Amino acid sequence: MKQKRDLFLCITCILLALLFSMSEERNAEEAMAARIAPEILRFHVLANSDSTEDQNLKLKVRTMLLNTIYEEMGENASLEETKKYVRSHKDRLEKKAETYMKTLGYDYPAHMELATTYFPTKTYGDMVFPCGNYEAVRVKIGEGKGRNWWCVLYPPLCFVDSSYAVVPDTSKEILRESLDPSDYLKLNKDNTKIHVKLKLAELLLEKKEPTTSQNQ
């Protein structure tokens, strides 16, 4: 009986230590996100549902909107110019998305807005962005109850095919010039620590988010 009790206490202590460590890590990531967020604009697309058709449609709408935005803004648009473009072209982009979906046989509304959203830790090419709150161009398709797709709209880090994701040197230079040197180094995947986490601990620490988990 004593051995079982000691084992239980030992496991409990390990779990508590792990939870504390993970909590500290999460706090550090969110603090870093708060520092770098003013220089970044994310892109967030919510599918109508988790059905295979709606998820495929989400990706098609995503690609169409990203191509339109980058083609019309040009490659050298600043952060403020990107935000201004989205605000001034919001209605037209929504209409274009709706018209595009109708050509594919879907009659969903599209809603676009600039909003602050919580993002999990996400890897883009060889860079890792910490979890935290970021301003984002948020696109809701239909009910917006399906899995998310997200990327970094500024500087350009949106990969429609993650298997060929390579962060452009121009985007890295923008980040290098706008961020604190230590924060920029932490974004590099080679400098990111790899942590082994217990599933139980992840569930206990996971934040409740307004949308379901990502699929890309």
mmCIF file of C-alpha atoms in Angstrom:
data_model
loop_
_atom_site.group_PDB
_atom_site.id
_atom_site.type_symbol
_atom_site.label_atom_id
_atom_site.label_comp_id
_atom_site.label_asym_id
_atom_site.label_seq_id
_atom_site.Cartn_x
_atom_site.Cartn_y
_atom_site.Cartn_z
ATOM 1 C CA MET A 1 0.000 0.000 0.000
ATOM 2 C CA LYS A 2 2.814 2.405 0.937
ATOM 3 C CA GLN A 3 4.563 1.723 -2.384
ATOM 4 C CA LYS A 4 1.399 2.555 -4.315
ATOM 5 C CA ARG A 5 0.947 5.752 -2.336
ATOM 6 C CA ASP A 6 4.547 6.783 -2.911
ATOM 7 C CA LEU A 7 4.206 6.027 -6.615
ATOM 8 C CA PHE A 8 1.005 8.099 -6.799
ATOM 9 C CA LEU A 9 2.695 11.019 -5.028
ATOM 10 C CA CYS A 10 5.695 10.775 -7.326
ATOM 11 C CA ILE A 11 3.537 10.805 -10.467
ATOM 12 C CA THR A 12 1.507 13.711 -9.085
ATOM 13 C CA CYS A 13 4.656 15.727 -8.412
ATOM 14 C CA ILE A 14 5.964 15.035 -11.920
ATOM 15 C CA LEU A 15 2.670 16.109 -13.483
ATOM 16 C CA LEU A 16 2.536 19.277 -11.395
ATOM 17 C CA ALA A 17 6.119 20.128 -12.323
ATOM 18 C CA LEU A 18 5.339 19.505 -16.002
ATOM 19 C CA LEU A 19 2.205 21.638 -15.829
ATOM 20 C CA PHE A 20 4.142 24.459 -14.179
ATOM 21 C CA SER A 21 6.894 24.237 -16.788
ATOM 22 C CA MET A 22 4.385 24.262 -19.642
ATOM 23 C CA SER A 23 2.512 27.158 -18.091
ATOM 24 C CA GLU A 24 5.751 29.146 -17.876
ATOM 25 C CA GLU A 25 6.550 28.267 -21.478
ATOM 26 C CA ARG A 26 3.073 29.318 -22.635
ATOM 27 C CA ASN A 27 3.391 32.611 -20.749
ATOM 28 C CA ALA A 28 6.780 33.267 -22.345
ATOM 29 C CA GLU A 29 5.403 32.561 -25.834
ATOM 30 C CA GLU A 30 2.406 34.824 -25.302
ATOM 31 C CA ALA A 31 4.653 37.592 -23.983
ATOM 32 C CA MET A 32 6.802 37.322 -27.110
ATOM 33 C CA ALA A 33 3.679 37.333 -29.301
ATOM 34 C CA ALA A 34 2.587 40.571 -27.627
ATOM 35 C CA ARG A 35 5.940 42.139 -28.537
ATOM 36 C CA ILE A 36 6.012 41.074 -32.184
ATOM 37 C CA ALA A 37 2.279 41.279 -32.981
ATOM 38 C CA PRO A 38 2.301 45.035 -33.814
ATOM 39 C CA GLU A 39 4.600 44.282 -36.779
ATOM 40 C CA ILE A 40 2.573 41.352 -38.142
ATOM 41 C CA LEU A 41 -0.789 40.829 -39.840
ATOM 42 C CA ARG A 42 -2.181 37.296 -39.892
ATOM 43 C CA PHE A 43 -4.732 35.769 -42.308
ATOM 44 C CA HIS A 44 -7.494 33.574 -40.907
ATOM 45 C CA VAL A 45 -10.105 31.633 -42.903
ATOM 46 C CA LEU A 46 -12.974 29.729 -41.276
ATOM 47 C CA ALA A 47 -14.809 27.056 -43.282
ATOM 48 C CA ASN A 48 -18.585 26.700 -43.178
ATOM 49 C CA SER A 49 -18.259 23.232 -41.624
ATOM 50 C CA ASP A 50 -15.902 20.288 -41.258
ATOM 51 C CA SER A 51 -17.386 18.395 -44.193
ATOM 52 C CA THR A 52 -14.893 17.415 -46.881
ATOM 53 C CA GLU A 53 -16.640 19.656 -49.426
ATOM 54 C CA ASP A 54 -16.615 22.713 -47.162
ATOM 55 C CA GLN A 55 -12.984 22.165 -46.196
ATOM 56 C CA ASN A 56 -11.951 21.913 -49.861
ATOM 57 C CA LEU A 57 -13.985 25.031 -50.636
ATOM 58 C CA LYS A 58 -12.217 26.891 -47.834
ATOM 59 C CA LEU A 59 -8.843 26.217 -49.453
ATOM 60 C CA LYS A 60 -10.060 27.325 -52.879
ATOM 61 C CA VAL A 61 -11.470 30.588 -51.486
ATOM 62 C CA ARG A 62 -8.255 31.103 -49.513
ATOM 63 C CA THR A 63 -6.088 30.783 -52.621
ATOM 64 C CA MET A 64 -8.330 33.046 -54.679
ATOM 65 C CA LEU A 65 -8.343 35.791 -52.037
ATOM 66 C CA LEU A 66 -4.603 35.629 -51.384
ATOM 67 C CA ASN A 67 -3.824 35.803 -55.104
ATOM 68 C CA THR A 68 -6.161 38.775 -55.483
ATOM 69 C CA ILE A 69 -4.739 40.646 -52.493
ATOM 70 C CA TYR A 70 -1.089 40.174 -53.430
ATOM 71 C CA GLU A 71 -1.651 40.898 -57.133
ATOM 72 C CA GLU A 72 -3.533 44.131 -56.441
ATOM 73 C CA MET A 73 -1.296 45.411 -53.632
ATOM 74 C CA GLY A 74 2.001 44.550 -55.261
ATOM 75 C CA GLU A 75 5.019 43.027 -53.543
ATOM 76 C CA ASN A 76 6.235 46.109 -51.688
ATOM 77 C CA ALA A 77 3.156 47.125 -49.697
ATOM 78 C CA SER A 78 3.842 48.082 -46.081
ATOM 79 C CA LEU A 79 1.920 46.832 -43.061
ATOM 80 C CA GLU A 80 -0.254 49.941 -42.925
ATOM 81 C CA GLU A 81 -0.837 49.847 -46.672
ATOM 82 C CA THR A 82 -1.929 46.223 -46.376
ATOM 83 C CA LYS A 83 -4.422 47.085 -43.624
ATOM 84 C CA LYS A 84 -5.682 50.082 -45.586
ATOM 85 C CA TYR A 85 -6.160 47.927 -48.671
ATOM 86 C CA VAL A 86 -8.200 45.357 -46.736
ATOM 87 C CA ARG A 87 -10.400 48.023 -45.141
ATOM 88 C CA SER A 88 -11.072 49.843 -48.398
ATOM 89 C CA HIS A 89 -11.619 46.698 -50.497
ATOM 90 C CA LYS A 90 -13.441 44.596 -47.898
ATOM 91 C CA ASP A 91 -16.872 44.744 -49.571
ATOM 92 C CA ARG A 92 -15.478 43.982 -53.013
ATOM 93 C CA LEU A 93 -13.407 41.055 -51.742
ATOM 94 C CA GLU A 94 -16.434 39.608 -49.947
ATOM 95 C CA LYS A 95 -18.502 39.927 -53.125
ATOM 96 C CA LYS A 96 -15.737 38.345 -55.196
ATOM 97 C CA ALA A 97 -15.542 35.412 -52.785
ATOM 98 C CA GLU A 98 -19.309 34.912 -52.896
ATOM 99 C CA THR A 99 -19.390 35.089 -56.697
ATOM 100 C CA TYR A 100 -16.503 32.642 -56.901
ATOM 101 C CA MET A 101 -18.261 30.180 -54.580
ATOM 102 C CA LYS A 102 -21.442 30.397 -56.652
ATOM 103 C CA THR A 103 -19.486 29.342 -59.742
ATOM 104 C CA LEU A 104 -18.498 26.250 -57.728
ATOM 105 C CA GLY A 105 -22.096 25.536 -56.734
ATOM 106 C CA TYR A 106 -22.168 27.044 -53.220
ATOM 107 C CA ASP A 107 -24.411 29.852 -52.020
ATOM 108 C CA TYR A 108 -22.505 30.820 -48.869
ATOM 109 C CA PRO A 109 -22.045 34.389 -47.649
ATOM 110 C CA ALA A 110 -18.498 35.612 -47.018
ATOM 111 C CA HIS A 111 -17.590 38.035 -44.252
ATOM 112 C CA MET A 112 -14.201 39.725 -43.960
ATOM 113 C CA GLU A 113 -12.944 41.859 -41.095
ATOM 114 C CA LEU A 114 -9.813 43.007 -39.302
ATOM 115 C CA ALA A 115 -9.929 41.485 -35.832
ATOM 116 C CA THR A 116 -7.639 40.466 -32.999
ATOM 117 C CA THR A 117 -7.561 36.669 -32.750
ATOM 118 C CA TYR A 118 -5.738 34.112 -30.611
ATOM 119 C CA PHE A 119 -3.413 31.916 -32.682
ATOM 120 C CA PRO A 120 -1.616 28.755 -31.551
ATOM 121 C CA THR A 121 2.109 28.290 -32.121
ATOM 122 C CA LYS A 122 2.554 27.794 -35.868
ATOM 123 C CA THR A 123 5.477 26.963 -38.140
ATOM 124 C CA TYR A 124 5.895 28.668 -41.512
ATOM 125 C CA GLY A 125 8.811 27.288 -43.470
ATOM 126 C CA ASP A 126 11.809 27.629 -41.178
ATOM 127 C CA MET A 127 10.149 30.127 -38.809
ATOM 128 C CA VAL A 128 7.986 29.481 -35.746
ATOM 129 C CA PHE A 129 5.515 32.096 -34.546
ATOM 130 C CA PRO A 130 4.541 31.874 -30.853
ATOM 131 C CA CYS A 131 0.980 31.478 -29.633
ATOM 132 C CA GLY A 132 -0.828 34.642 -28.654
ATOM 133 C CA ASN A 133 -3.107 37.417 -29.846
ATOM 134 C CA TYR A 134 -2.493 38.906 -33.292
ATOM 135 C CA GLU A 135 -4.422 41.254 -35.549
ATOM 136 C CA ALA A 136 -5.711 39.286 -38.509
ATOM 137 C CA VAL A 137 -7.722 39.521 -41.690
ATOM 138 C CA ARG A 138 -10.523 37.163 -40.693
ATOM 139 C CA VAL A 139 -12.637 35.544 -43.423
ATOM 140 C CA LYS A 140 -15.772 33.669 -42.372
ATOM 141 C CA ILE A 141 -17.392 31.392 -44.945
ATOM 142 C CA GLY A 142 -21.065 30.621 -44.310
ATOM 143 C CA GLU A 143 -21.542 29.576 -40.674
ATOM 144 C CA GLY A 144 -17.800 29.624 -40.050
ATOM 145 C CA LYS A 145 -18.034 26.511 -37.866
ATOM 146 C CA GLY A 146 -15.394 24.430 -39.643
ATOM 147 C CA ARG A 147 -11.660 24.062 -39.111
ATOM 148 C CA ASN A 148 -9.444 27.094 -39.604
ATOM 149 C CA TRP A 149 -6.660 27.896 -42.014
ATOM 150 C CA TRP A 150 -4.209 30.618 -41.086
ATOM 151 C CA CYS A 151 -0.975 32.204 -42.230
ATOM 152 C CA VAL A 152 0.922 35.509 -42.059
ATOM 153 C CA LEU A 153 -0.325 38.033 -44.608
ATOM 154 C CA TYR A 154 2.337 40.605 -43.713
ATOM 155 C CA PRO A 155 5.160 40.119 -44.168
ATOM 156 C CA PRO A 156 4.169 37.587 -46.853
ATOM 157 C CA LEU A 157 4.334 34.093 -45.340
ATOM 158 C CA CYS A 158 1.200 32.517 -46.798
ATOM 159 C CA PHE A 159 1.952 29.122 -48.334
ATOM 160 C CA VAL A 160 -0.863 27.422 -50.217
ATOM 161 C CA ASP A 161 1.307 24.318 -50.483
ATOM 162 C CA SER A 162 3.105 23.711 -47.196
ATOM 163 C CA SER A 163 5.357 21.040 -48.706
ATOM 164 C CA TYR A 164 7.139 23.797 -50.657
ATOM 165 C CA ALA A 165 7.064 26.415 -47.907
ATOM 166 C CA VAL A 166 10.175 28.566 -47.960
ATOM 167 C CA VAL A 167 10.144 31.932 -46.213
ATOM 168 C CA PRO A 168 11.172 34.610 -48.761
ATOM 169 C CA ASP A 169 14.345 36.505 -47.938
ATOM 170 C CA THR A 170 12.427 39.771 -48.324
ATOM 171 C CA SER A 171 9.983 38.719 -45.583
ATOM 172 C CA LYS A 172 12.837 37.679 -43.308
ATOM 173 C CA GLU A 173 14.492 41.048 -43.862
ATOM 174 C CA ILE A 174 11.280 42.874 -42.929
ATOM 175 C CA LEU A 175 11.070 40.886 -39.710
ATOM 176 C CA ARG A 176 14.768 41.351 -38.974
ATOM 177 C CA GLU A 177 14.456 45.130 -39.330
ATOM 178 C CA SER A 178 11.196 45.530 -37.405
ATOM 179 C CA LEU A 179 11.695 43.144 -34.472
ATOM 180 C CA ASP A 180 14.049 43.099 -31.528
ATOM 181 C CA PRO A 181 17.115 41.036 -32.532
ATOM 182 C CA SER A 182 16.564 38.478 -29.763
ATOM 183 C CA ASP A 183 12.918 37.994 -30.746
ATOM 184 C CA TYR A 184 13.845 37.594 -34.396
ATOM 185 C CA LEU A 185 16.340 34.863 -33.507
ATOM 186 C CA LYS A 186 13.694 33.055 -31.478
ATOM 187 C CA LEU A 187 11.476 32.863 -34.569
ATOM 188 C CA ASN A 188 14.061 30.691 -36.290
ATOM 189 C CA LYS A 189 12.993 27.049 -36.087
ATOM 190 C CA ASP A 190 16.573 25.913 -35.499
ATOM 191 C CA ASN A 191 16.636 27.966 -32.296
ATOM 192 C CA THR A 192 13.256 26.762 -31.047
ATOM 193 C CA LYS A 193 13.367 24.250 -28.192
ATOM 194 C CA ILE A 194 11.610 20.955 -28.730
ATOM 195 C CA HIS A 195 9.456 19.956 -25.759
ATOM 196 C CA VAL A 196 7.932 16.544 -25.111
ATOM 197 C CA LYS A 197 4.473 17.092 -23.619
ATOM 198 C CA LEU A 198 2.036 14.682 -22.063
ATOM 199 C CA LYS A 199 -1.396 14.695 -23.668
ATOM 200 C CA LEU A 200 -2.987 15.120 -20.258
ATOM 201 C CA ALA A 201 -0.977 18.248 -19.643
ATOM 202 C CA GLU A 202 -1.900 19.666 -23.051
ATOM 203 C CA LEU A 203 -5.587 19.145 -22.322
ATOM 204 C CA LEU A 204 -5.310 20.770 -18.922
ATOM 205 C CA LEU A 205 -3.492 23.816 -20.296
ATOM 206 C CA GLU A 206 -5.332 24.204 -23.594
ATOM 207 C CA LYS A 207 -7.167 27.497 -23.941
ATOM 208 C CA LYS A 208 -10.782 27.474 -24.960
ATOM 209 C CA GLU A 209 -10.914 29.112 -28.373
ATOM 210 C CA PRO A 210 -13.945 30.423 -30.300
ATOM 211 C CA THR A 211 -13.303 28.140 -33.292
ATOM 212 C CA THR A 212 -12.292 24.539 -33.776
ATOM 213 C CA SER A 213 -8.697 23.448 -34.256
ATOM 214 C CA GLN A 214 -6.681 24.079 -37.365
ATOM 215 C CA ASN A 215 -6.161 21.545 -40.143
ATOM 216 C CA GLN A 216 -3.189 23.224 -41.761
#
